XYZ file of C-alpha atoms in Angstrom:
528
model
C -92.674 80.137 77.758
C -92.905 77.238 80.208
C -93.883 73.866 78.831
C -96.563 72.043 80.796
C -96.437 68.483 79.437
C -94.595 66.525 76.793
C -96.300 63.794 74.821
C -95.011 61.248 72.362
C -97.469 60.836 69.489
C -98.185 57.132 69.191
C -101.327 57.250 67.055
C -102.225 58.757 63.698
C -100.981 62.339 63.837
C -103.386 63.574 61.141
C -106.353 62.196 63.087
C -105.114 63.736 66.359
C -104.535 67.082 64.662
C -108.008 67.103 63.130
C -109.601 66.521 66.538
C -108.028 69.744 67.813
C -108.179 71.897 64.690
C -111.734 71.028 63.651
C -113.129 71.294 67.172
C -111.399 74.495 68.261
C -110.597 76.168 64.890
C -106.900 76.391 65.694
C -104.536 78.195 63.330
C -101.138 76.728 62.550
C -97.645 78.073 61.846
C -94.915 75.923 60.305
C -91.233 76.193 61.141
C -87.858 74.470 60.999
C -85.597 73.521 63.868
C -82.068 72.152 63.984
C -80.960 70.099 66.988
C -77.281 69.306 67.589
C -76.041 66.923 70.321
C -72.256 67.216 70.800
C -70.564 64.688 73.077
C -67.264 65.052 74.923
C -64.322 63.055 73.546
C -63.351 61.606 76.941
C -66.585 61.652 78.980
C -69.719 60.109 77.447
C -71.883 61.666 80.155
C -71.082 65.223 79.122
C -73.050 66.680 76.226
C -73.723 70.067 74.703
C -77.195 70.452 73.211
C -77.846 73.183 70.636
C -81.347 74.105 69.458
C -81.507 76.504 66.515
C -84.858 78.017 65.599
C -86.183 81.445 64.565
C -82.677 82.961 64.339
C -82.071 81.995 67.960
C -79.692 79.408 69.338
C -80.041 78.018 72.844
C -77.114 76.152 74.348
C -77.577 73.590 77.115
C -74.753 71.846 79.010
C -76.041 68.422 80.108
C -74.575 65.934 82.588
C -76.154 62.571 81.753
C -74.855 61.031 84.992
C -76.908 63.469 87.079
C -80.128 64.410 85.307
C -81.560 65.903 88.510
C -79.001 68.663 88.249
C -80.313 71.760 86.473
C -78.319 72.154 83.242
C -76.446 75.365 82.533
C -78.172 77.215 79.674
C -77.499 80.355 77.642
C -78.300 81.872 74.230
C -75.946 83.132 71.539
C -76.258 85.694 68.752
C -77.145 84.400 65.331
C -73.655 85.073 63.967
C -71.742 83.570 66.878
C -72.317 79.890 66.230
C -69.068 79.226 64.396
C -66.987 80.820 67.158
C -68.871 78.751 69.746
C -68.232 75.501 67.870
C -64.520 76.329 67.515
C -64.339 76.967 71.262
C -66.186 73.738 72.093
C -63.790 71.817 69.845
C -60.834 73.121 71.886
C -62.492 71.748 75.042
C -63.047 68.314 73.525
C -66.547 68.679 72.079
C -66.214 67.966 68.381
C -68.378 65.011 67.348
C -72.116 64.740 67.565
C -75.472 64.243 65.935
C -77.218 66.746 63.692
C -80.942 66.546 63.049
C -83.456 68.850 61.378
C -87.159 68.647 62.172
C -90.300 70.358 60.985
C -92.252 72.175 63.688
C -95.946 73.013 63.771
C -97.266 75.554 66.278
C -101.016 75.626 66.955
C -102.757 78.761 68.215
C -106.183 79.593 69.577
C -106.349 83.275 68.689
C -103.034 84.664 69.975
C -102.614 81.869 72.519
C -100.056 79.155 71.732
C -101.621 75.827 72.666
C -99.010 73.281 71.612
C -96.011 72.633 69.366
C -95.352 69.463 67.410
C -91.931 68.239 66.290
C -92.226 65.934 63.297
C -89.632 63.186 62.690
C -87.401 64.069 65.617
C -84.874 61.622 67.099
C -87.734 60.267 69.224
C -90.440 60.377 66.574
C -93.307 62.874 66.636
C -93.389 64.841 69.898
C -96.013 67.278 71.226
C -95.141 70.064 73.672
C -98.182 71.445 75.519
C -97.855 74.866 77.184
C -98.973 75.827 80.663
C -101.090 78.762 79.535
C -103.797 76.640 77.925
C -107.375 76.680 79.155
C -107.586 73.466 81.214
C -111.360 73.242 80.924
C -111.254 73.468 77.161
C -108.405 71.119 76.255
C -107.638 68.802 79.180
C -110.446 66.335 78.465
C -109.273 65.827 74.911
C -105.638 65.296 75.946
C -106.758 62.827 78.643
C -108.940 60.980 76.127
C -106.075 60.645 73.650
C -103.745 59.327 76.384
C -106.367 56.779 77.481
C -106.749 55.668 73.872
C -102.943 55.323 73.663
C -102.790 57.942 70.911
C -100.462 60.011 73.126
C -97.909 58.898 75.701
C -96.924 61.235 78.544
C -93.148 61.682 78.747
C -90.904 63.354 81.290
C -87.728 65.230 80.463
C -85.446 62.692 82.152
C -86.989 59.921 80.071
C -86.420 61.895 76.894
C -82.741 62.428 77.717
C -82.227 58.781 78.700
C -84.013 57.523 75.610
C -81.969 59.784 73.362
C -78.774 58.470 74.954
C -79.723 54.882 74.057
C -80.447 55.649 70.414
C -77.902 54.593 67.815
C -77.588 57.954 66.130
C -75.159 58.708 63.331
C -72.351 60.970 64.554
C -70.376 63.434 62.497
C -67.586 65.940 63.015
C -69.455 69.159 63.795
C -66.524 71.385 62.797
C -63.196 70.187 61.416
C -59.650 71.502 61.684
C -60.188 73.691 58.638
C -63.155 75.443 60.248
C -65.633 73.721 57.940
C -69.029 73.045 59.490
C -71.017 69.858 59.033
C -72.674 70.338 55.625
C -76.232 69.821 56.915
C -75.726 72.300 59.744
C -74.055 74.832 57.450
C -76.883 74.678 54.902
C -79.497 75.142 57.614
C -77.650 78.149 59.066
C -77.377 79.821 55.672
C -80.982 79.200 54.692
C -82.429 80.469 57.978
C -80.190 83.502 58.450
C -78.256 81.852 61.249
C -75.107 82.654 59.307
C -71.959 80.671 59.947
C -69.819 83.711 59.051
C -69.201 86.497 61.557
C -67.836 88.917 58.975
C -70.048 91.869 58.119
C -71.247 91.482 54.559
C -72.996 93.591 51.963
C -76.659 93.308 51.140
C -75.738 91.758 47.776
C -73.600 89.079 49.444
C -76.484 88.132 51.736
C -78.865 87.902 48.780
C -76.394 85.859 46.737
C -75.988 83.259 49.520
C -79.729 82.670 49.875
C -81.406 79.461 48.705
C -85.057 80.166 47.840
C -85.998 76.481 47.903
C -89.135 76.445 50.084
C -89.988 72.811 49.246
C -90.143 71.716 52.893
C -92.877 74.242 53.589
C -94.606 73.115 50.413
C -94.796 69.552 51.748
C -96.014 70.647 55.165
C -98.677 72.876 53.605
C -100.115 69.973 51.642
C -100.120 67.673 54.679
C -101.843 70.322 56.782
C -104.481 71.602 54.348
C -104.814 68.851 51.752
C -104.201 71.314 48.923
C -101.080 72.451 47.071
C -99.223 75.580 48.145
C -98.718 76.300 44.442
C -102.058 74.864 43.353
C -104.780 76.761 41.538
C -107.607 75.573 43.784
C -108.805 77.991 46.449
C -109.102 76.992 50.101
C -112.716 76.957 51.282
C -112.045 76.718 55.030
C -112.995 80.300 55.770
C -112.573 79.867 59.538
C -108.809 79.785 58.897
C -108.827 83.387 57.694
C -106.936 85.835 59.879
C -107.598 89.558 59.347
C -104.916 91.545 57.541
C -103.908 95.194 57.276
C -104.091 96.514 53.704
C -101.900 99.540 53.000
C -102.715 101.597 49.895
C -100.634 104.669 48.969
C -102.842 107.162 47.123
C -101.799 110.114 45.001
C -104.481 111.680 42.804
C -106.163 108.276 42.682
C -109.750 109.465 42.336
C -110.213 107.616 39.011
C -109.644 104.124 40.471
C -109.654 104.060 44.279
C -113.412 103.479 44.622
C -113.117 100.348 42.487
C -110.158 99.181 44.598
C -112.145 99.686 47.817
C -115.165 97.866 46.325
C -113.020 94.840 45.416
C -111.841 94.591 49.035
C -115.416 94.685 50.378
C -116.462 91.824 48.073
C -114.044 89.252 49.498
C -115.407 85.755 50.201
C -114.491 85.725 53.893
C -116.991 85.853 56.768
C -118.247 89.400 57.318
C -117.394 89.267 61.033
C -113.752 88.664 60.070
C -113.822 91.175 57.226
C -114.862 93.780 59.821
C -111.559 93.147 61.614
C -109.612 93.722 58.391
C -107.931 97.138 58.091
C -107.738 99.288 54.988
C -105.186 102.053 55.507
C -105.304 104.748 52.844
C -102.213 106.957 52.916
C -103.205 110.093 51.023
C -99.852 111.254 49.683
C -100.761 114.927 49.218
C -103.492 114.392 46.592
C -105.104 117.451 45.007
C -108.522 116.069 45.973
C -108.371 114.488 49.454
C -109.129 110.763 49.380
C -111.588 111.301 52.199
C -113.714 113.415 49.835
C -113.424 110.851 47.043
C -114.667 108.028 49.282
C -117.836 109.934 50.074
C -118.962 109.178 46.518
C -118.883 105.422 47.180
C -122.429 104.255 47.814
C -121.666 100.602 48.571
C -121.412 98.852 51.906
C -118.038 99.117 53.663
C -117.371 96.182 55.991
C -113.690 96.722 56.703
C -112.164 99.261 59.046
C -110.951 102.222 56.986
C -108.220 104.546 58.234
C -107.067 107.591 56.296
C -103.687 109.207 56.858
C -103.215 112.425 54.887
C -99.736 113.791 54.218
C -99.355 117.534 53.669
C -97.115 117.074 50.644
C -96.319 114.325 48.171
C -93.535 112.185 49.626
C -93.578 109.168 47.296
C -94.963 105.623 47.594
C -92.143 104.297 49.799
C -92.800 106.862 52.519
C -96.549 106.302 52.200
C -96.175 102.526 52.547
C -93.877 102.848 55.570
C -96.315 105.209 57.299
C -99.190 102.840 56.539
C -97.254 99.896 57.952
C -96.549 101.878 61.109
C -100.284 102.514 61.574
C -101.232 98.880 60.843
C -102.359 96.689 63.738
C -102.732 93.232 62.204
C -100.074 90.517 62.070
C -100.186 90.301 58.267
C -99.634 93.332 56.073
C -100.636 93.606 52.420
C -99.451 96.383 50.116
C -101.476 97.147 47.010
C -101.625 100.137 44.677
C -104.655 102.347 44.226
C -105.258 101.000 40.707
C -105.351 97.320 41.758
C -108.522 95.214 41.968
C -108.682 92.045 44.045
C -110.643 88.963 42.989
C -112.993 87.677 45.675
C -110.647 84.869 46.879
C -107.570 87.066 47.258
C -107.500 87.860 50.993
C -108.319 84.279 51.930
C -105.415 82.899 49.898
C -102.788 85.331 51.177
C -103.947 85.184 54.799
C -103.648 81.409 55.190
C -100.212 81.301 53.580
C -98.797 84.171 55.640
C -100.040 82.571 58.850
C -98.622 79.150 57.971
C -95.185 80.216 56.677
C -93.704 82.809 59.058
C -90.699 83.914 56.988
C -91.908 84.668 53.492
C -92.934 87.344 51.039
C -95.936 86.339 48.921
C -96.546 87.762 45.481
C -99.303 87.250 42.930
C -99.394 88.161 39.265
C -101.396 90.823 37.470
C -103.654 91.080 34.449
C -103.803 94.503 32.843
C -107.323 95.634 32.028
C -108.790 98.729 30.388
C -110.597 101.096 32.741
C -113.816 100.991 30.692
C -113.952 97.181 30.511
C -117.420 96.084 31.633
C -115.879 93.247 33.654
C -114.624 95.789 36.205
C -117.683 97.980 36.387
C -118.553 98.891 39.983
C -121.631 96.662 39.800
C -119.590 93.620 38.765
C -116.841 94.330 41.289
C -119.409 94.390 44.098
C -120.590 90.930 43.026
C -117.023 89.643 43.392
C -114.384 89.368 40.680
C -113.189 86.068 39.250
C -109.503 85.120 39.348
C -107.676 86.990 36.541
C -105.528 85.514 33.800
C -102.059 86.940 34.459
C -100.231 85.047 31.686
C -98.644 88.265 30.353
C -97.113 89.242 33.704
C -93.370 89.729 33.107
C -92.594 87.127 35.787
C -94.483 84.483 33.808
C -93.589 85.288 30.214
C -91.686 88.156 28.605
C -89.852 88.935 25.409
C -86.829 91.173 25.977
C -83.994 92.583 23.895
C -80.737 94.337 24.594
C -82.452 97.729 24.721
C -84.847 96.830 27.536
C -83.536 98.230 30.849
C -83.205 95.847 33.783
C -81.023 94.916 36.727
C -78.770 93.060 34.265
C -77.966 93.711 30.614
C -78.276 91.155 27.815
C -76.666 91.191 24.366
C -79.429 89.614 22.294
C -83.166 89.231 22.026
C -84.457 86.668 24.497
C -87.794 85.069 25.367
C -88.028 84.128 29.050
C -90.502 82.229 31.221
C -89.200 82.930 34.703
C -91.878 81.088 36.698
C -91.390 77.934 34.647
C -87.606 78.122 34.322
C -87.102 78.548 38.079
C -89.734 76.037 39.272
C -91.892 78.776 40.801
C -88.807 80.663 42.065
C -87.507 77.651 44.043
C -84.419 77.524 41.805
C -83.926 81.286 41.791
C -81.481 81.474 44.684
C -77.735 81.992 44.998
C -77.656 85.114 42.800
C -79.085 83.415 39.708
C -80.392 85.718 36.979
C -82.859 85.014 34.189
C -82.544 87.505 31.370
C -82.549 90.978 32.932
C -84.102 89.808 36.222
C -83.005 88.324 39.559
C -84.905 87.091 42.620
C -85.390 90.524 44.276
C -87.046 91.721 41.038
C -89.823 89.176 41.594
C -91.129 91.384 44.420
C -93.412 93.893 42.712
C -95.107 96.303 45.077
C -98.454 96.605 43.302
C -99.400 93.590 45.433
C -97.120 91.996 47.993
C -97.755 90.571 51.475
C -95.705 89.495 54.470
C -95.785 89.542 58.243
C -95.565 92.975 59.784
C -92.610 92.019 61.990
C -90.663 90.796 58.934
C -91.322 94.108 57.223
C -89.872 96.165 60.074
C -86.951 93.813 60.701
C -85.908 94.278 57.061
C -86.195 98.063 57.282
C -89.294 98.558 55.136
C -89.181 100.471 51.850
C -86.224 102.745 51.155
C -86.820 106.455 50.520
C -83.737 106.669 48.294
C -85.700 106.000 45.108
C -87.521 108.875 43.404
C -89.935 108.183 40.560
C -90.444 104.850 38.833
C -88.519 101.660 39.443
C -86.331 99.634 41.811
C -87.843 100.582 45.188
C -89.761 97.283 45.236
C -86.737 95.241 44.079
C -84.670 96.816 46.847
C -87.392 95.944 49.343
C -87.254 92.388 47.971
C -83.480 92.320 48.470
C -83.861 93.503 52.065
C -86.430 90.794 52.763
C -84.281 88.084 51.151
C -81.250 89.195 53.181
C -83.348 88.548 56.300
C -83.991 85.042 54.971
C -87.580 85.426 53.787
C -88.608 83.155 50.933
C -90.152 84.756 47.837
C -93.194 82.603 47.089
C -95.745 83.059 44.295
C -99.454 82.331 44.729
C -101.093 80.799 41.661
C -104.639 80.400 43.006
C -105.331 84.117 42.818
C -103.973 87.313 41.252
C -104.907 90.947 40.688
C -106.311 93.196 37.976
C -104.319 96.305 37.163
C -106.255 99.185 35.606
C -104.286 100.505 32.650
C -103.328 104.185 32.675
C -100.685 106.523 31.307
C -97.275 106.443 33.054
C -97.347 108.436 36.292
C -93.958 109.801 35.222
C -95.704 111.652 32.377
C -94.221 109.689 29.465
C -92.383 106.451 28.672
C -89.197 108.453 28.069
C -89.359 110.086 31.511
C -90.200 106.731 33.087
C -87.085 105.145 31.541
C -84.966 108.081 32.687
C -86.203 107.668 36.285
C -85.487 103.941 36.096
C -81.866 104.419 35.031
C -81.220 106.834 37.916
C -82.860 104.461 40.399
C -80.963 101.467 39.010
C -77.654 103.220 39.708
C -78.823 103.920 43.277
C -79.924 100.309 43.660
C -76.552 98.891 42.643
C -74.756 101.251 45.013
C -77.059 100.450 47.950
C -76.677 96.715 47.332
C -72.963 97.048 48.131
C -73.612 98.687 51.501
C -73.033 96.672 54.662
C -76.134 94.961 55.986
C -77.214 96.264 59.376
C -77.363 93.878 62.328
C -80.757 92.864 63.736
């Protein structure tokens, strides 16, 4: 996309941002970018500029003595960076400057208006794109320039200014093939792997750092509330419609309550009408379409029903639902899950802001005849549940409890607390019988639709109860998606007998699926 103008932000960035966001209801997406300037050993006018963002690396060959000359540019694959740096070293490009910046992209609907680079070599920089509506935005940009809040810059000036800066230089890659530590960490954490060897899914998971602290800071600066806080966001104009996929198999006892909880969300009705509910009827004895006819409440959302001729399992149903979905954000819930009234708002804002993440919330089990979840009360809007007994928050386990890992003694674990909300759950760490992929539980999980398909969706290898959601979590982690909990909302899970028929059969299914999981984790990860 062509950039129209470049501005240096001279004034208060928060004030400038608020003028745009509050006036035009812009949505924002955070990101991370690594910039590397590598100079030639014998010619200070020759530089190689690398920009790494979104698993893409652009390479620009710059001649500082002739800035009018169009630089030679090309892109490389996300696993080719180490080979490129080795090659550049042979041609005399080995020392340079490494800098990481936070990026904020602001959208009006689907239209990208401008990007902001925070704390770059030149300070805070705004890139405005040439597809913006001149009549809508030009006056405000002009006003901010006149007030000396923004300074118009040209590309030559940026290059010349950068050249004059006294930037710390480092050896980008040494004689042992070791990358600069900052660059190497960034490549690993973003999926821009420094290794070109094909690796197993487990190896990719075990090299992932789930520390999403940088996004946590940006979230607070942008919204004035904590990413992990318990206070709900009340800026309903920030809500972006989602696609909700619900696999249904003989779900007539609970699905009406689930649908009612979706209709009672505290988002504007005009936006709720753009929200999709995709019911994948997985060969139910009583078609879901017939069950829904008994619901007498108002339905605001779009409802799509896909009926399968035979029962194919929840993984197939979820994948089919995702394929039908049209919205940018996709939410998977089960047909016995009830959403409190703030749920969609909380997951929507986070999925829009952090582009590479899987968001999970915790559940509170509740009896089906509890008055709190009567249809009348659901339609009024449910309060946030108390999920303190969710296994990811607190659990007592012993050596007989099946899990991804075995333990040899009774153990009481508090995963959320012990891992600082999963931020210290990377690099293959395990807590009791659990690891990071096990934190993804499919009764309610959300992500961006493109992330879902890039990871390969849910696997159909698992039959019966257990491990299909952990394997999905592993696939998402391998594609460098953070696993982030949301503490400001949660879900109610309506208690029922095991769908496997008994606890014994459920445990049997789990053991078979666990063996499949461990085998699949050793398979080679497919290329993007």
